[in-house]
mmCIF file of C-alpha atoms in Angstrom:
data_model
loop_
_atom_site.group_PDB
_atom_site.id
_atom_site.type_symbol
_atom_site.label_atom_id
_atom_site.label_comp_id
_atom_site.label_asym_id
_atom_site.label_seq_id
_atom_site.Cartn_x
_atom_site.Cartn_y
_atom_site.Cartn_z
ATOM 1 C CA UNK A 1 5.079 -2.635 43.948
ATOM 2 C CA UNK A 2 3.939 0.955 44.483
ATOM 3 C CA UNK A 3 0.838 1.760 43.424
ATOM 4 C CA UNK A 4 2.018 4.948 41.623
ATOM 5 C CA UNK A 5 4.449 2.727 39.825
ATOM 6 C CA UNK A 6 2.035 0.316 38.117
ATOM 7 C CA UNK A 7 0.266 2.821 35.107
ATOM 8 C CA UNK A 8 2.244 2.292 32.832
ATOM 9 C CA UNK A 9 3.340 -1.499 32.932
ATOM 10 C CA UNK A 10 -0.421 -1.662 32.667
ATOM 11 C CA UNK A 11 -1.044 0.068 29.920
ATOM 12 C CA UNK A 12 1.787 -1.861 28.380
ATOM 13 C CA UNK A 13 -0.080 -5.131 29.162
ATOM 14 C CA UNK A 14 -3.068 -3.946 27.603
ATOM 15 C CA UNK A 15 -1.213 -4.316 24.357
ATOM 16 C CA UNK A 16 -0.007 -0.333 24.016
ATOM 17 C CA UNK A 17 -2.544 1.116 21.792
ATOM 18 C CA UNK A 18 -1.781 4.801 20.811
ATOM 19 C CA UNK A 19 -3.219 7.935 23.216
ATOM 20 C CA UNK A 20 -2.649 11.097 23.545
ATOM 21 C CA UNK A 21 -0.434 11.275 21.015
ATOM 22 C CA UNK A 22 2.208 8.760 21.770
ATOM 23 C CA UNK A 23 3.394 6.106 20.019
ATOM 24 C CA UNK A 24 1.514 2.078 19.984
ATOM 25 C CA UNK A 25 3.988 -0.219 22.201
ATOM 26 C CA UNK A 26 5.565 -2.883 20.229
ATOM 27 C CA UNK A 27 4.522 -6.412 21.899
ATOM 28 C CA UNK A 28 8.255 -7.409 22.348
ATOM 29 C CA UNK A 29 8.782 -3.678 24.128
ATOM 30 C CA UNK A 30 5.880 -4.164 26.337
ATOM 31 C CA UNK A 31 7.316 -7.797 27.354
ATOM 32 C CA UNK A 32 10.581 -6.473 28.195
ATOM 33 C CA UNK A 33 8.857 -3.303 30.212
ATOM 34 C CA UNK A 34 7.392 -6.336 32.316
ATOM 35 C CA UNK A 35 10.679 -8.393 32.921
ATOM 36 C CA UNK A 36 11.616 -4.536 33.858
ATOM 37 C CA UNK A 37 8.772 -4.267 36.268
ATOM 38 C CA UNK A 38 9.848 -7.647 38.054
ATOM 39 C CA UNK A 39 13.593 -7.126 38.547
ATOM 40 C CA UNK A 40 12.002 -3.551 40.507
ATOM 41 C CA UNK A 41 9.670 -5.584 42.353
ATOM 42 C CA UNK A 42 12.193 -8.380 43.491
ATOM 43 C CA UNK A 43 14.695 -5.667 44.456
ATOM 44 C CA UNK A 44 16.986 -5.516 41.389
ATOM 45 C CA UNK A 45 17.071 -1.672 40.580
ATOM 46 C CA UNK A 46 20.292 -1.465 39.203
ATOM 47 C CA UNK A 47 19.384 -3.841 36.879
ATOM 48 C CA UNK A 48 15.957 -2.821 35.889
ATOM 49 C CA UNK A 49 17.448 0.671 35.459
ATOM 50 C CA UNK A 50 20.149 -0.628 32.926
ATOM 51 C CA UNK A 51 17.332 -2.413 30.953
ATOM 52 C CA UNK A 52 15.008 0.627 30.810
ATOM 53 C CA UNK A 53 17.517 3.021 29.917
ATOM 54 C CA UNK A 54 18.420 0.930 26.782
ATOM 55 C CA UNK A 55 15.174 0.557 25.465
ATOM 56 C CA UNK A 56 14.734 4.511 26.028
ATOM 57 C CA UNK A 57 17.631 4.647 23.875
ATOM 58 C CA UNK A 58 16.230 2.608 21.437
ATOM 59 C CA UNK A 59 13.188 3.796 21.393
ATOM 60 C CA UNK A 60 13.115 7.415 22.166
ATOM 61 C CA UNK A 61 9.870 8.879 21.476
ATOM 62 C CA UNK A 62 7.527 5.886 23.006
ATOM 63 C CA UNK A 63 6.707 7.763 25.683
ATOM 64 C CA UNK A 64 5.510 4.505 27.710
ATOM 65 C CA UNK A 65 9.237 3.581 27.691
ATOM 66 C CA UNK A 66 10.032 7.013 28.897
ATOM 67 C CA UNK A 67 7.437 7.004 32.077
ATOM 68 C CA UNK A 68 9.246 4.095 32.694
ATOM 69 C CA UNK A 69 12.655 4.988 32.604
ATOM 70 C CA UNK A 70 11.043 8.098 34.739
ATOM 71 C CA UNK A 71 9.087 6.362 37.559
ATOM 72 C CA UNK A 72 12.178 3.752 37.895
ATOM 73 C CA UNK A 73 14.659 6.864 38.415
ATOM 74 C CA UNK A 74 11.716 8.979 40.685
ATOM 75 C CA UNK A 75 9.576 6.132 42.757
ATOM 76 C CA UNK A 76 12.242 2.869 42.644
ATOM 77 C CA UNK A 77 15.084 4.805 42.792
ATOM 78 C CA UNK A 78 14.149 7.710 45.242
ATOM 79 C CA UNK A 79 15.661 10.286 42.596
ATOM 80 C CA UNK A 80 13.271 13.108 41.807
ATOM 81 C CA UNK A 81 15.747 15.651 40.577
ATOM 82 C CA UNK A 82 16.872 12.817 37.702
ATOM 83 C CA UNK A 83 13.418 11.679 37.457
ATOM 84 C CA UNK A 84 11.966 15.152 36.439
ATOM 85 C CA UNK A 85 13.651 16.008 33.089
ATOM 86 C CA UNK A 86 11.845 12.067 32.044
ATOM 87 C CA UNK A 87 8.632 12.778 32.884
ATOM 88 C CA UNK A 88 9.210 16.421 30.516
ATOM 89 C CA UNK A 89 9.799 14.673 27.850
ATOM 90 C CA UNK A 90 6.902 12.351 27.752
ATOM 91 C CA UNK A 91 4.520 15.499 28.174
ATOM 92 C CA UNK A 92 6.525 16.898 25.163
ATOM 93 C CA UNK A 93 5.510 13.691 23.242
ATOM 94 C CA UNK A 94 1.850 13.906 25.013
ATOM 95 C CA UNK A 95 1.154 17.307 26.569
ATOM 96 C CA UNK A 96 -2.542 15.942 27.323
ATOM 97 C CA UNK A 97 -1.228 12.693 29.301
ATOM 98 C CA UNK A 98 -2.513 13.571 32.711
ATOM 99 C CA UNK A 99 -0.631 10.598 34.818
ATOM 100 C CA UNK A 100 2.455 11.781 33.427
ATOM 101 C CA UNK A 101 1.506 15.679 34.601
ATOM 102 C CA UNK A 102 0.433 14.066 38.275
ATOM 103 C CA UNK A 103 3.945 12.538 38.397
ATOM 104 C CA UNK A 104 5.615 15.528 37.617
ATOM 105 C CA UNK A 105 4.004 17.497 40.075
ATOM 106 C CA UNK A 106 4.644 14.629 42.714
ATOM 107 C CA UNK A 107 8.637 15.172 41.330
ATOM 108 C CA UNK A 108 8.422 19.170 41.688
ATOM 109 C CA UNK A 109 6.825 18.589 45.032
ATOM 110 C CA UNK A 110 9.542 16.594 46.669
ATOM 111 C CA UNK A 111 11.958 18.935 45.209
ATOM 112 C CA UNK A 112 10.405 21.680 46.983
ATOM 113 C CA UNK A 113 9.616 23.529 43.950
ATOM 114 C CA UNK A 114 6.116 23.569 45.372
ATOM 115 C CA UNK A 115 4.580 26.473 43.300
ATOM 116 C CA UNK A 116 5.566 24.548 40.171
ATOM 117 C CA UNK A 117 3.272 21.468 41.813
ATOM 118 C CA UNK A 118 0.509 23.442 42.889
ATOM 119 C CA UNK A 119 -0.148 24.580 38.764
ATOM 120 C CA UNK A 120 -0.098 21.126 37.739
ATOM 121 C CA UNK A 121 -2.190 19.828 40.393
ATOM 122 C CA UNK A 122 -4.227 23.391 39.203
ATOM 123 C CA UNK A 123 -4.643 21.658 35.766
ATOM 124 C CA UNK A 124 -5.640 18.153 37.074
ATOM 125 C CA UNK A 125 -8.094 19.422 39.407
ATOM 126 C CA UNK A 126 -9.705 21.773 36.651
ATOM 127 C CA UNK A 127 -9.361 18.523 34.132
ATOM 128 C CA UNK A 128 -11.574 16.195 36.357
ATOM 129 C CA UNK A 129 -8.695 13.917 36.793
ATOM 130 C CA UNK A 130 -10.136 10.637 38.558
ATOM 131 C CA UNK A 131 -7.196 10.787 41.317
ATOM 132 C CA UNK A 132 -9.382 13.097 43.567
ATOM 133 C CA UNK A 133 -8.483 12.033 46.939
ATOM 134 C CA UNK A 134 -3.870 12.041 45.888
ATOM 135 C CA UNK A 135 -4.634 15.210 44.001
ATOM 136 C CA UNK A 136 -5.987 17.484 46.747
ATOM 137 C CA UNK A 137 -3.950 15.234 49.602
ATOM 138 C CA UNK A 138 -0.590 16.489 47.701
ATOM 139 C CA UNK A 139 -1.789 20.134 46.290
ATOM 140 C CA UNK A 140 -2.477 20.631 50.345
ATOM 141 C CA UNK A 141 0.618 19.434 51.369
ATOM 142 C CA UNK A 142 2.221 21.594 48.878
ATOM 143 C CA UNK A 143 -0.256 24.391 49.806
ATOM 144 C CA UNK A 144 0.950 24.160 53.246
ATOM 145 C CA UNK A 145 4.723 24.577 52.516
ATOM 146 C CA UNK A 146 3.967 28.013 50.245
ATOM 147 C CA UNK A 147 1.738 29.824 53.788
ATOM 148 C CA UNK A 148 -0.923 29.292 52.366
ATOM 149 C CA UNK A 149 -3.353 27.387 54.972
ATOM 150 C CA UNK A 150 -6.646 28.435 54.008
ATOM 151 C CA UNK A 151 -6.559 26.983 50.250
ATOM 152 C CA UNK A 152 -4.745 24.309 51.964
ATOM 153 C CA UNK A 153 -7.578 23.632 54.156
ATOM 154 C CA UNK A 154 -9.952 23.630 51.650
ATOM 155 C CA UNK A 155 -7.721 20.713 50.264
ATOM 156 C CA UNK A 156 -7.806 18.450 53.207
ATOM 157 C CA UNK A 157 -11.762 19.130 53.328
ATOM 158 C CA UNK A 158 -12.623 17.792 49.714
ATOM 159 C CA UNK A 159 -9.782 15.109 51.094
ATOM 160 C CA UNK A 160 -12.041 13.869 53.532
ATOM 161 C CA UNK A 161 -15.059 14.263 51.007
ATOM 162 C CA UNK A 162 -13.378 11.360 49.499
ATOM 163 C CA UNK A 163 -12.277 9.297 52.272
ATOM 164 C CA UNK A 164 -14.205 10.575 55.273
ATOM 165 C CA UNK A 165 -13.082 8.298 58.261
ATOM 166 C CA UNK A 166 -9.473 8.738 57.750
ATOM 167 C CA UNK A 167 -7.782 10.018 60.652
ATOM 168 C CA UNK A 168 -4.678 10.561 59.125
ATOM 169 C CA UNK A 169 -6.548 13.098 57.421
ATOM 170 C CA UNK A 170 -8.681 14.617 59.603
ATOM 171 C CA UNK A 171 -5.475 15.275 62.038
ATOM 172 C CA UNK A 172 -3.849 17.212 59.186
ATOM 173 C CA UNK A 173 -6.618 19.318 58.889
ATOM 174 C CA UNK A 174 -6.883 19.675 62.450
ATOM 175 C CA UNK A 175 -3.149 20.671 62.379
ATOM 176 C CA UNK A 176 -3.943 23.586 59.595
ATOM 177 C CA UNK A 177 -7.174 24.604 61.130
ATOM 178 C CA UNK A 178 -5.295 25.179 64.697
ATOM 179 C CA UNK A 179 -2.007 27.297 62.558
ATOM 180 C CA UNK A 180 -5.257 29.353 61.476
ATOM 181 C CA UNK A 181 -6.564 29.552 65.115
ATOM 182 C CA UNK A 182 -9.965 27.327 64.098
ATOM 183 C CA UNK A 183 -8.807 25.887 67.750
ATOM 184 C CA UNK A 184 -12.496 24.671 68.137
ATOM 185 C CA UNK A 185 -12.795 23.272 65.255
ATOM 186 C CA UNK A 186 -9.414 21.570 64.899
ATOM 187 C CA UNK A 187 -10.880 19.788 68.139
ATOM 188 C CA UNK A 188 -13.440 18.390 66.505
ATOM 189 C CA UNK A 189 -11.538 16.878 63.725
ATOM 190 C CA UNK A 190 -8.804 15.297 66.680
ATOM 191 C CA UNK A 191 -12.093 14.108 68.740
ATOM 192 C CA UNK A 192 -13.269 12.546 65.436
ATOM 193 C CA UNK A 193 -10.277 10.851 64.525
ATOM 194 C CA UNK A 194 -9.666 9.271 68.018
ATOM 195 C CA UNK A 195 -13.527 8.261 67.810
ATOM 196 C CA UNK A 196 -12.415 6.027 64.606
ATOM 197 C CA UNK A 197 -9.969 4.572 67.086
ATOM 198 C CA UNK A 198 -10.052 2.138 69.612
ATOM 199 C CA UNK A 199 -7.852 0.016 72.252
ATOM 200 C CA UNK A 200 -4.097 -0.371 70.845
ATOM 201 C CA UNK A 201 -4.791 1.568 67.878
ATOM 202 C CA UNK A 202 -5.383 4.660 69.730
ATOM 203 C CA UNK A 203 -2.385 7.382 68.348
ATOM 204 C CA UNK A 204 -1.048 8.827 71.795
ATOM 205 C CA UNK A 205 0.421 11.593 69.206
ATOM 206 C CA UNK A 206 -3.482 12.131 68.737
ATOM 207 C CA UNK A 207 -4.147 12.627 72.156
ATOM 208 C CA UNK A 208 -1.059 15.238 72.556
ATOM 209 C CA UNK A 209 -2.053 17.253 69.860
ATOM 210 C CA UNK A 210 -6.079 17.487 71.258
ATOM 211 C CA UNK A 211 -4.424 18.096 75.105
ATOM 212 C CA UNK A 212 -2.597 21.188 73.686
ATOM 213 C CA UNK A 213 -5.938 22.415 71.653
ATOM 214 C CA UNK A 214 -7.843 21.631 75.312
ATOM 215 C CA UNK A 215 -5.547 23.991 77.112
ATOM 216 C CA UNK A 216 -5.639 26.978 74.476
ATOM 217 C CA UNK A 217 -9.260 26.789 74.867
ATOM 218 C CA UNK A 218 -8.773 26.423 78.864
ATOM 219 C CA UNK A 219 -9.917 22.874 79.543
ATOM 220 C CA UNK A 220 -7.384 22.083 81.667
ATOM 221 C CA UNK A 221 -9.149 18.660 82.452
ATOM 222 C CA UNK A 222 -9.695 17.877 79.511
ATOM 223 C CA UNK A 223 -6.137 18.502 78.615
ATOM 224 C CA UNK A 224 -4.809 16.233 81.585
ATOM 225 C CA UNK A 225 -6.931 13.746 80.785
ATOM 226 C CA UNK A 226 -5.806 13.639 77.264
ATOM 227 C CA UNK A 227 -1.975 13.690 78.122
ATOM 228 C CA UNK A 228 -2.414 11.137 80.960
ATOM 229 C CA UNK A 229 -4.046 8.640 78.239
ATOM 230 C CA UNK A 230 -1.602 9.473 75.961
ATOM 231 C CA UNK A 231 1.217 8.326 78.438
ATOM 232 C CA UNK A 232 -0.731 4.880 78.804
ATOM 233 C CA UNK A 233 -1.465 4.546 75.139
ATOM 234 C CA UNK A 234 2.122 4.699 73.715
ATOM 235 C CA UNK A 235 3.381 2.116 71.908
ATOM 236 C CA UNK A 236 6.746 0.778 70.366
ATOM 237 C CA UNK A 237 7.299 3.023 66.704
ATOM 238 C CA UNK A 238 5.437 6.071 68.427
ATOM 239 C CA UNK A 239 7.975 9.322 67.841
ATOM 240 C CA UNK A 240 11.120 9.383 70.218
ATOM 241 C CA UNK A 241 9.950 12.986 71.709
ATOM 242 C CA UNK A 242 6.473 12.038 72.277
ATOM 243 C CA UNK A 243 6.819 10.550 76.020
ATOM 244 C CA UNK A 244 8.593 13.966 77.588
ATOM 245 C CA UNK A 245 6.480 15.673 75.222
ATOM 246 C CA UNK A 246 3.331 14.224 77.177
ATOM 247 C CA UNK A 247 4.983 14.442 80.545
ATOM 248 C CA UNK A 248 6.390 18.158 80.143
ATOM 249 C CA UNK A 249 2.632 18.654 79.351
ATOM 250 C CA UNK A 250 0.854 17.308 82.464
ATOM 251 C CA UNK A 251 3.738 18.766 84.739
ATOM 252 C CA UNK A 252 3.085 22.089 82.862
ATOM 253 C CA UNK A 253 -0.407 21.772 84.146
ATOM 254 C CA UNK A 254 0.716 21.769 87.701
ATOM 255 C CA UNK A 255 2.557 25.116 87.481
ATOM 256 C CA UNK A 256 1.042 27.633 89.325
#
C-alpha cells in the first residue's frame, strides 16, 4: 500500500471523529472504507473504485469518503487530472485540512501545473506541516521545472537537513548546483554520495555525472578514473544509454 495512500483509512480506523470541519465517519462507513482499502491493496481497483464512488454518492459531504474516492482515482489509479477536482472538494468542506492541500499539490504537480504546486507547498511550508522532508523534495522538483534553480536548491538543502545521507538527494542537488555552475560544489555532493556507497551498490550513473564535473574543472584523471569505474560498476537495471555514455566519455578524453 502506498504510504501516501494510508491517511485517511487511518483516520477512519480511529473511529472518524470530526476535524477541520468535516463531518464524524459513521462506524459502518469507516468499515466499508477498509474492505475499500483491501480490494486496492490486493489489486482490485476497478472494484474498490465502484465501492468508493457509491459511498461518495451517498455520502457527499464526508470529506474522508471524498479523499478516498480522490487518492483511489490519483495514487491507485494513476489519474491525476480525475483525481484533482476530489481533492477540491474536500478542501471546500475543510479548507484547513493540510493532507488534503499536500495531495493536491502532488496532483497539480504531475499535471505540470507546477506554479499551482509550488503555492500550496508555499502554504504547508509556512503552516509547519510535519511532512518536511516530501514537502521541500516535491516544491524542488517543481521549482526545478518553473527555472528556478536557486529556490530549488535551497529545497534540496533543507532536504538533506532532514535526511542527510541520502544520495538520491544529494545527486539532485549536485545536478542543480552544476545547471547553476556551483561545479565545485556539485562535486562535493557526488563525492559524498558515492562515499555512502560501497561494492555493488556503487551507482555507475554516479560516477558519470562526477567524471563530467572532473573534466569542466580540468581533472582529466580524475575524470578517467571515474568513467573507467563506472564501466566496471554497471549493473543489470542501470539506464540503457549509460554504457556508450561512459565509453564516449573516456574516448573523448583521448582526443587531442
Amino acid at each position: 500500500m502506498p504510504a501516501e495512500a494510508s491517511t485517511a483509512v487511518d483516520a477512519a480506523r480511529t473511529g472518524g471523529t470530526a476535524r477541520n470541519g468535516r463531518e464524524p465517519c459513521p462506524p459502518e462507513v469507516a468499515e466499508q472504507l477498509r474492505q475499500v482499502d483491501r480490494l486496492r491493496r490486493t489489486g482490485r481497483y476497478t472494484s474498490a473504485l465502484a465501492q468508493v464512488r457509491a459511498l461518495a454518492e451517498a455520502h457527499p459531504r464526508l470529506g474522508i469518503v471524498l479523499m478516498e474516492l480522490a487518492m483511489t482515482l490519483g495514487i491507485w489509479g494513476g489519474a491525476p487530472a480525475e483525481a484533482l477536482p476530489w481533492f477540491e472538494r474536500v478542501l471546500e468542506l475543510a479548507p484547513g485540512h493540510r493532507t488534503t492541500r499536500l495531495h493536491r499539490a502532488l496532483c497539480l504537480a504531475r499535471l505540470g501545473r507546477h506554479a499551482e504546486a509550488v503555492a500550496d507547498f508555499d502554504a504547508l511550508v509556512d503552516g509547519g506541516y510535519r511532512k518536511a522532508l516530501v514537502l521541500h523534495m516535491k516544491r524542488a522538483e517543481s521549482l526545478e521545472a518553473l527555472g528556478q534553480d536557486a529556490r530549488a536548491e535551497q529545497d534540496w538543502t533543507l532536504a538533506l537537513a532532514e535526511d542527510q545521507d541520502n544520495p538520491w538527494l544529494l545527486q539532485q542537488r549536485a545536478a542543480v548546483r552544476a545547471r547553476m555552475g556551483m561545479h565545485a560544489e556539485a562535486l562535493e555532493d557526488l563525492s559524498a554520495a558515492l562515499a555512502l556507497q560501497q561494492g555493488a551498490d556503487i551507482d555507475p550513473e554516479l560516477l558519470h555525472e562526477r567524471g563530467l564535473l572532473r573534466v569542466r574543472l580540468g581533472d582529466v584523471g580524475g575524470a578517467r578514473a571515474d568513467f573507467q569505474a563506472g564501466l566496471a560498476a554497471l549493473r543489470r537495471g542501470d539506464p540503457d544509454w549509460l554504457p556508450d555514455a561512459l565509453r564516449s566519455a573516456v574516448q573523448a578524453l583521448d582526443v587531442p
